[in-house]
Short mmCIF file of C-alpha atoms in Angstrom, two decimals:
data_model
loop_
_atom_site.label_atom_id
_atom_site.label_comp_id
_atom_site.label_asym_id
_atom_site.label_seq_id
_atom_site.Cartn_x
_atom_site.Cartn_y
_atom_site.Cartn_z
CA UNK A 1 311.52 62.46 218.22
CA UNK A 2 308.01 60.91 219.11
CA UNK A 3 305.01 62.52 218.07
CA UNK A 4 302.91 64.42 220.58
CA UNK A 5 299.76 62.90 220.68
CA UNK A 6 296.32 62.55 222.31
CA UNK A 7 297.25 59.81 224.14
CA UNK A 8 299.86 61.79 226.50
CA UNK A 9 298.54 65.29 226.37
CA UNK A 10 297.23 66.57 229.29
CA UNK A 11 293.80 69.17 228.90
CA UNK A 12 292.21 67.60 226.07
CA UNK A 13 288.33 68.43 227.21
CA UNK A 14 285.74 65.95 227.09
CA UNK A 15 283.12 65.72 224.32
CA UNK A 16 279.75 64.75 226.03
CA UNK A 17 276.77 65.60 223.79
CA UNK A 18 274.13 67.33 225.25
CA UNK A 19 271.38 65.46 223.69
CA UNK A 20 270.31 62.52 225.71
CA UNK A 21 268.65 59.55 223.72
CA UNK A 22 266.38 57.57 225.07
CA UNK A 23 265.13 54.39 223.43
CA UNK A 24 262.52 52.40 225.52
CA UNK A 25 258.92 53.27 224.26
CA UNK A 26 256.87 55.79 225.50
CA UNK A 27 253.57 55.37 223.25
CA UNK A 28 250.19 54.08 224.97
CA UNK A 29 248.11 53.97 222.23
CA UNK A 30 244.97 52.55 224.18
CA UNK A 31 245.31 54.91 226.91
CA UNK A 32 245.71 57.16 224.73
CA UNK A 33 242.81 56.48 222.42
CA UNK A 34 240.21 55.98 225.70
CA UNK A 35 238.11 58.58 226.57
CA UNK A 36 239.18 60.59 229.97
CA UNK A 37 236.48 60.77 232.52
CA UNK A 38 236.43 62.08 236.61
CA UNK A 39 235.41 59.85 239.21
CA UNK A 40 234.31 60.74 242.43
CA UNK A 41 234.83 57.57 244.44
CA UNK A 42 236.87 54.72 245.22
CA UNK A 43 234.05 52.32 243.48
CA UNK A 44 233.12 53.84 240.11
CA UNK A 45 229.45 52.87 238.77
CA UNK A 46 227.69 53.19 235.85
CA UNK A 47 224.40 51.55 234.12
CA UNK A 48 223.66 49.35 231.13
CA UNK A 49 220.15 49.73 229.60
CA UNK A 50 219.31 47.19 227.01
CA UNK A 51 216.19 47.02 224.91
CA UNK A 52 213.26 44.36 224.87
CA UNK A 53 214.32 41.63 222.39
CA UNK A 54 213.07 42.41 218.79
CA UNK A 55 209.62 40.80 218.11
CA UNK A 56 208.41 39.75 214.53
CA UNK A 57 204.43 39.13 215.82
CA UNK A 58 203.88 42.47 217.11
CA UNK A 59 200.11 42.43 216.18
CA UNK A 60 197.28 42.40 217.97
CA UNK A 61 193.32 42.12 217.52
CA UNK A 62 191.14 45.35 217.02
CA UNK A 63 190.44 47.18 220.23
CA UNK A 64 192.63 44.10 222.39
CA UNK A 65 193.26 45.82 225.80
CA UNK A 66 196.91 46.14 226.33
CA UNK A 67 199.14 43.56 228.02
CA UNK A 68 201.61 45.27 230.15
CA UNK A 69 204.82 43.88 230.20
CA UNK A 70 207.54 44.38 233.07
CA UNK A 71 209.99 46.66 231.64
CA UNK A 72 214.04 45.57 231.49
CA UNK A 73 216.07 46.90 234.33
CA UNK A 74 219.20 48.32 233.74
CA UNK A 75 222.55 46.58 234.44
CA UNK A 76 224.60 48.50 237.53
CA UNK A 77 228.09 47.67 236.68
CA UNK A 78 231.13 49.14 238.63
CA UNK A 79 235.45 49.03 238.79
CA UNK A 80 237.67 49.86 241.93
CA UNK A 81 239.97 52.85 241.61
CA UNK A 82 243.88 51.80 241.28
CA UNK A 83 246.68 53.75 243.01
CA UNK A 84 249.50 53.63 241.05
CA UNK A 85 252.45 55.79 241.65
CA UNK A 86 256.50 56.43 240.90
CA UNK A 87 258.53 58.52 243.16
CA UNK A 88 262.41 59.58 243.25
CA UNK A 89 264.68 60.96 245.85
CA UNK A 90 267.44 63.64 243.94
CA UNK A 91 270.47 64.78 245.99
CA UNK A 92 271.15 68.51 246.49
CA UNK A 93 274.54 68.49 244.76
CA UNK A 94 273.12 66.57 241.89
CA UNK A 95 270.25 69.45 241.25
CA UNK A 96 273.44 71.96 241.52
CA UNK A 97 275.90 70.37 239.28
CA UNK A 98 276.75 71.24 235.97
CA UNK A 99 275.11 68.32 233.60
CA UNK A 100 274.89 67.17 230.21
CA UNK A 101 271.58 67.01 228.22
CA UNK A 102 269.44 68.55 231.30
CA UNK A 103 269.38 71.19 233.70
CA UNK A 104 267.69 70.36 237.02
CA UNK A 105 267.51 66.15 237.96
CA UNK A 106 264.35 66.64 239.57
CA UNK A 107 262.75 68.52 237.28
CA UNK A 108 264.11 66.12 234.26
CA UNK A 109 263.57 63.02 237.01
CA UNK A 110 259.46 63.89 237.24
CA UNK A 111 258.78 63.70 232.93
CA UNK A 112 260.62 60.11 233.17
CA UNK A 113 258.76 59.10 236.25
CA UNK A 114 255.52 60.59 234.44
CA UNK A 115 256.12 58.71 231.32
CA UNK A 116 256.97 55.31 233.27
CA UNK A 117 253.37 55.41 235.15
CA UNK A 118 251.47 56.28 232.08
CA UNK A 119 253.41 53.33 230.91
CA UNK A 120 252.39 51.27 233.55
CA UNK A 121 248.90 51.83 233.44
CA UNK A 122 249.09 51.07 229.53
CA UNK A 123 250.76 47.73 230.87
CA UNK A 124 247.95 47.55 233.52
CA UNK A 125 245.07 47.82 230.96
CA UNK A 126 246.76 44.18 229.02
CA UNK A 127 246.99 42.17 231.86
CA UNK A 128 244.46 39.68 233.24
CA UNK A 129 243.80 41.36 235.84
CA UNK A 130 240.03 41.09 238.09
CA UNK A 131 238.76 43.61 240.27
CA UNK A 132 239.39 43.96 243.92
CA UNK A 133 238.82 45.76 246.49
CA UNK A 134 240.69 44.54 248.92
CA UNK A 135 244.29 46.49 249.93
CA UNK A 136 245.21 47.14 247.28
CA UNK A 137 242.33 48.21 245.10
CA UNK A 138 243.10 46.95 241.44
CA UNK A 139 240.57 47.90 238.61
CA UNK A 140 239.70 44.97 236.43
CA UNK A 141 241.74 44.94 233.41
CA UNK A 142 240.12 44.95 229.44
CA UNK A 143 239.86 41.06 229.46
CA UNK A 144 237.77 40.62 232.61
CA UNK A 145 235.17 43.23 230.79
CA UNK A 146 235.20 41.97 226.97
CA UNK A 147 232.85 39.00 226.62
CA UNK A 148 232.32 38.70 222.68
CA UNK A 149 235.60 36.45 222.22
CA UNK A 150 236.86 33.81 220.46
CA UNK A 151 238.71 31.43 222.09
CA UNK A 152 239.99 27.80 221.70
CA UNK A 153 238.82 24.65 222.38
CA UNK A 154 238.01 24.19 226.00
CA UNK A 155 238.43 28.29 226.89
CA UNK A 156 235.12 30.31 227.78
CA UNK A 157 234.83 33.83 227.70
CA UNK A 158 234.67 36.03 231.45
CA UNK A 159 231.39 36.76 232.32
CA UNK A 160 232.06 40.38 231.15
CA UNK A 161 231.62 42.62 234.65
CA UNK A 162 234.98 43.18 235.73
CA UNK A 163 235.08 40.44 238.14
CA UNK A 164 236.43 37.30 236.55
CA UNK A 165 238.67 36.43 233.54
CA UNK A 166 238.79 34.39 230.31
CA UNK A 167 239.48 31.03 230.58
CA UNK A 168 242.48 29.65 228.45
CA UNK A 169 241.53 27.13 225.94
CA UNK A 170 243.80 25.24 223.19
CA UNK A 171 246.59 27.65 221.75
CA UNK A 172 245.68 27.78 217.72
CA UNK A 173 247.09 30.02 214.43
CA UNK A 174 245.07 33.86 214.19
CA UNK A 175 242.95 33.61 211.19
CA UNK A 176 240.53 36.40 209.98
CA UNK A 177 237.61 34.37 210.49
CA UNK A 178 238.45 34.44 214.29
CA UNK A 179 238.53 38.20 213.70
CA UNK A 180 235.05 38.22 212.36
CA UNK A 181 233.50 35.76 214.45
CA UNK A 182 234.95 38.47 217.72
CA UNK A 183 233.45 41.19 215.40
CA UNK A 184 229.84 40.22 214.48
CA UNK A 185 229.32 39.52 218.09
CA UNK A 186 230.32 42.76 219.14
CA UNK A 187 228.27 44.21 216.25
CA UNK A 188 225.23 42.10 217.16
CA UNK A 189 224.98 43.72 220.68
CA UNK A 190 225.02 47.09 219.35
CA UNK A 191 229.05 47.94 219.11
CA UNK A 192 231.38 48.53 216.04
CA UNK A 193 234.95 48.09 216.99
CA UNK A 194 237.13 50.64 215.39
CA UNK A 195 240.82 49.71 216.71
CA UNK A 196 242.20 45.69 216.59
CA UNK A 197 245.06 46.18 218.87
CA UNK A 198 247.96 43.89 218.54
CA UNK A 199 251.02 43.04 219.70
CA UNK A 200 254.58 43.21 217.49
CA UNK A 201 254.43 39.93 216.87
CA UNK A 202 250.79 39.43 215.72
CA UNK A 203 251.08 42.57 213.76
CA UNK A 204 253.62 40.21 212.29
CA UNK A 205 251.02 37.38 212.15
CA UNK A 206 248.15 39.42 210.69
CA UNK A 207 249.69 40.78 208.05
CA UNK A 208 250.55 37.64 206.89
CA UNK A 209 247.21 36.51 206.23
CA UNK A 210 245.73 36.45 203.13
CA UNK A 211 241.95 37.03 202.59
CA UNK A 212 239.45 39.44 200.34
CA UNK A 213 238.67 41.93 202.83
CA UNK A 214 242.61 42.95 203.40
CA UNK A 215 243.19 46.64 202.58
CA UNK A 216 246.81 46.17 201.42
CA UNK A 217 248.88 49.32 201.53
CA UNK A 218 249.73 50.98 198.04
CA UNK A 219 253.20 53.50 197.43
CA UNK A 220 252.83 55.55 194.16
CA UNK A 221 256.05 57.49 193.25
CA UNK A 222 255.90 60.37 191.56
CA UNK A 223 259.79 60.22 190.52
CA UNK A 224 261.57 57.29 189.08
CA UNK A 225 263.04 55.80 192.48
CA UNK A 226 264.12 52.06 193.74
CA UNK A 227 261.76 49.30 193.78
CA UNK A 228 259.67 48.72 197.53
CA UNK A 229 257.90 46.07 198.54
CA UNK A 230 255.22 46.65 201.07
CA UNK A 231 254.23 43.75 203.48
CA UNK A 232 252.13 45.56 206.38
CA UNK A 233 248.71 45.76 206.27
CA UNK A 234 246.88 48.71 208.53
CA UNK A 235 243.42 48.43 207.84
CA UNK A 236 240.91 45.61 208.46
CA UNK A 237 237.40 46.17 206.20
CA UNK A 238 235.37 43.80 208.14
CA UNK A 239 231.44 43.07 206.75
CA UNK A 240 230.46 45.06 210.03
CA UNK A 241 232.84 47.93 210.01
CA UNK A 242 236.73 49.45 209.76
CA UNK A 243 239.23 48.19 211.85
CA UNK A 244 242.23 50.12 212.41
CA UNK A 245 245.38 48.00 213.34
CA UNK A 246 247.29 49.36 216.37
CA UNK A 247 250.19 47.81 217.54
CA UNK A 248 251.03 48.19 221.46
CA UNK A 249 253.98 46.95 222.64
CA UNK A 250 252.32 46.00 225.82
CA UNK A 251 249.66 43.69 224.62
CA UNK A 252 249.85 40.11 225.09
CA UNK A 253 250.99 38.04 222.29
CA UNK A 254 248.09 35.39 222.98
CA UNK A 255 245.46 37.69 222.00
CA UNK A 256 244.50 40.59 219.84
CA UNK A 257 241.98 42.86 220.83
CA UNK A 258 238.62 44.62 219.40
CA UNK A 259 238.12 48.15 221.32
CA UNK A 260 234.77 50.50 220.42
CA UNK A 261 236.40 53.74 221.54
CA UNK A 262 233.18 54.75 222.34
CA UNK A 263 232.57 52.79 224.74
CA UNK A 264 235.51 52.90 226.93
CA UNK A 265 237.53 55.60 229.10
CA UNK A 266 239.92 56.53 231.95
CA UNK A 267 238.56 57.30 234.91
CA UNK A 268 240.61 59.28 237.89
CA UNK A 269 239.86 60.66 241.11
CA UNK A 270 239.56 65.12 241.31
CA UNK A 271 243.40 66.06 242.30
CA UNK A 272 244.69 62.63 241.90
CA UNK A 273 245.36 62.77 237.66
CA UNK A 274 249.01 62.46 237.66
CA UNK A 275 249.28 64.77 240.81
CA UNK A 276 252.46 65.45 241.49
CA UNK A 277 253.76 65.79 245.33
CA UNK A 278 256.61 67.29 247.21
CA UNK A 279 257.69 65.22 249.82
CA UNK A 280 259.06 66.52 253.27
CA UNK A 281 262.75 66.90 253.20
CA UNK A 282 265.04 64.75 255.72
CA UNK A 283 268.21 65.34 254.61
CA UNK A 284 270.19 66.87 251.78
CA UNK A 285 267.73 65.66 249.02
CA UNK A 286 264.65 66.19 247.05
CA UNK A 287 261.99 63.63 247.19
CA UNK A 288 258.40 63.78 245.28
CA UNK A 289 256.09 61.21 244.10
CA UNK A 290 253.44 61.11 241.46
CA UNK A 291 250.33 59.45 241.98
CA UNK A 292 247.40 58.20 239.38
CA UNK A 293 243.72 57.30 241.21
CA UNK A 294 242.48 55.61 238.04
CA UNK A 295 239.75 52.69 236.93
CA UNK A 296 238.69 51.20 233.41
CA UNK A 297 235.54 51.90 233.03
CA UNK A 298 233.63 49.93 230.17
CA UNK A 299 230.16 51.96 229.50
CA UNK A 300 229.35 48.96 227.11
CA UNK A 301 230.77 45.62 227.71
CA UNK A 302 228.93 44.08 224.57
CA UNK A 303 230.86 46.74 222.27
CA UNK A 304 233.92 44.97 222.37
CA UNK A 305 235.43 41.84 221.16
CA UNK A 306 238.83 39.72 222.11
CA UNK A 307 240.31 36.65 220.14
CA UNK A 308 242.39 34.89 222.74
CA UNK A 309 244.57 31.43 222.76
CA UNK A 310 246.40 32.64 219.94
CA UNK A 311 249.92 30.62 219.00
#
């Protein structure tokens, strides 16, 4: 007599887990780190004052009238508001069946769609990207603002207002002294970079390199345990300031990236910050869209640095 298995039986209930995984990335670590600001137009402004070069011969003769110089004018620098936006269209039954790992499909549809334009903009901020305002507006991305770079032979640095881009030069090995050449110019016009933002692979690269001013990461154990061996570095101590080394899965693997916190934010429309809207039914579905009004908005150009044409 055969044995009465799985494989004939009839009612055997399926075993879907209710947990769903999702793997793809969701961290946007300079989006996250900017600051968040409100715009009120479609052209965001701001001004740049910078101070009379330093003098070493500031003397004059006993009771000399004064000489009145012109003072400096500030800069007026601006970047066009982006629309970006994600949108789904759920089915009635779909919202109504039973399901595994969620409850309502629109209501689990609008965090993925969320998460996919946040991601989007983090894209947005890493490509080379000028500002426009023609249909459609596009807001200059970080390398048509960062003119402290270091670049390869035959590339020249953007003119740093949003409205043109690095050009490329010869393709060369990341070194720390291309690090600190990016730095001290930054540093020199007032900034101090506080994040070098790479990509997987030039984590990779820059952890590799060997130099003084490494911070190398140290594991005490405080029970007898197996052996590690620790080849990531996370720290940068620069001779003009900390670096911390964030790796974004969206940056460029050409380049690797100086950022002064300070000096940089998010800027989005009133009502349009991940607004979410409910669009008019035409059938037997649910359709919404979410929509981000948003601009880069560098308060200080000079703060920054880039090393580009990187292997």
């Amino acid at each position: 007599m055969a044995t009465y298995t799985t494989a004939t039986a009839v009612g055997e209930r399926e075993d879907l887990s209710d947990v769903i995984t999702r793997i793809d990335p969701d961290e946007t670590p300079v989006f996250s780190a900017l600051k968040k600001e409100t715009g009120n137009g479609v052209f965001v402004e701001w001004q740049v004052q910078e101070l009379a070069a330093a003098s070493a011969t500031n003397y004059v003769n006993e009771g000399a009238d004064a000489t009145l110089a012109t003072p400096t004018a500030t800069t007026r620098l601006g970047n066009y508001m982006q629309i970006s936006v994600k949108d789904a269209q759920i089915s009635g039954t779909l919202d109504a069946v039973d399901k595994a790992g969620r409850d309502k499909e629109t209501a689990y549809q609008k965090v993925l769609k969320g998460l996919e334009l946040r991601r989007d903009i983090e894209k947005s901020l890493h490509a080379d990207t000028a500002r426009s305002g023609s249909d459609p507006r596009k807001a200059g991305s970080l390398s048509s603002w960062i003119s402290n770079v270091s670049v390869g032979a035959t590339g020249a640095a953007p003119t740093g207002d949003g409205s043109d881009l690095p050009t490329g030069g010869t393709d060369r090995d990341l070194t720390l002294a291309m690090i600190d050449e990016a730095m001290q110019a930054a540093y020199t016009d007032g900034g101090q970079p506080n994040m070098l933002v790479v990509s997987p692979a030039k984590k990779v690269a820059f952890s590799d390199l060997n130099g003084g001013s490494v911070a190398t990461n140290q594991i005490n154990y405080t029970a007898p345990r197996e052996a590690a061996i620790v080849g990531s570095v996370s720290l940068y101590l620069s001779d003009f300031g900390q670096l911390d080394v964030v790796i974004d899965r969206f940056a460029s693997d050409d380049r690797v990236l100086l950022l002064d916190s300070d000096y940089a934010s998010i800027c989005t429309l009133p009502s349009r910050n991940f607004a979410v809207s409910e669009l008019a039914r035409t059938g037997d579905s649910e359709k919404f869209q979410i929509v981000t009004e948003w601009t880069l908005k560098v308060s200080a150009p000079k703060a920054h640095g880039a090393v580009y044409d990187l292997n």
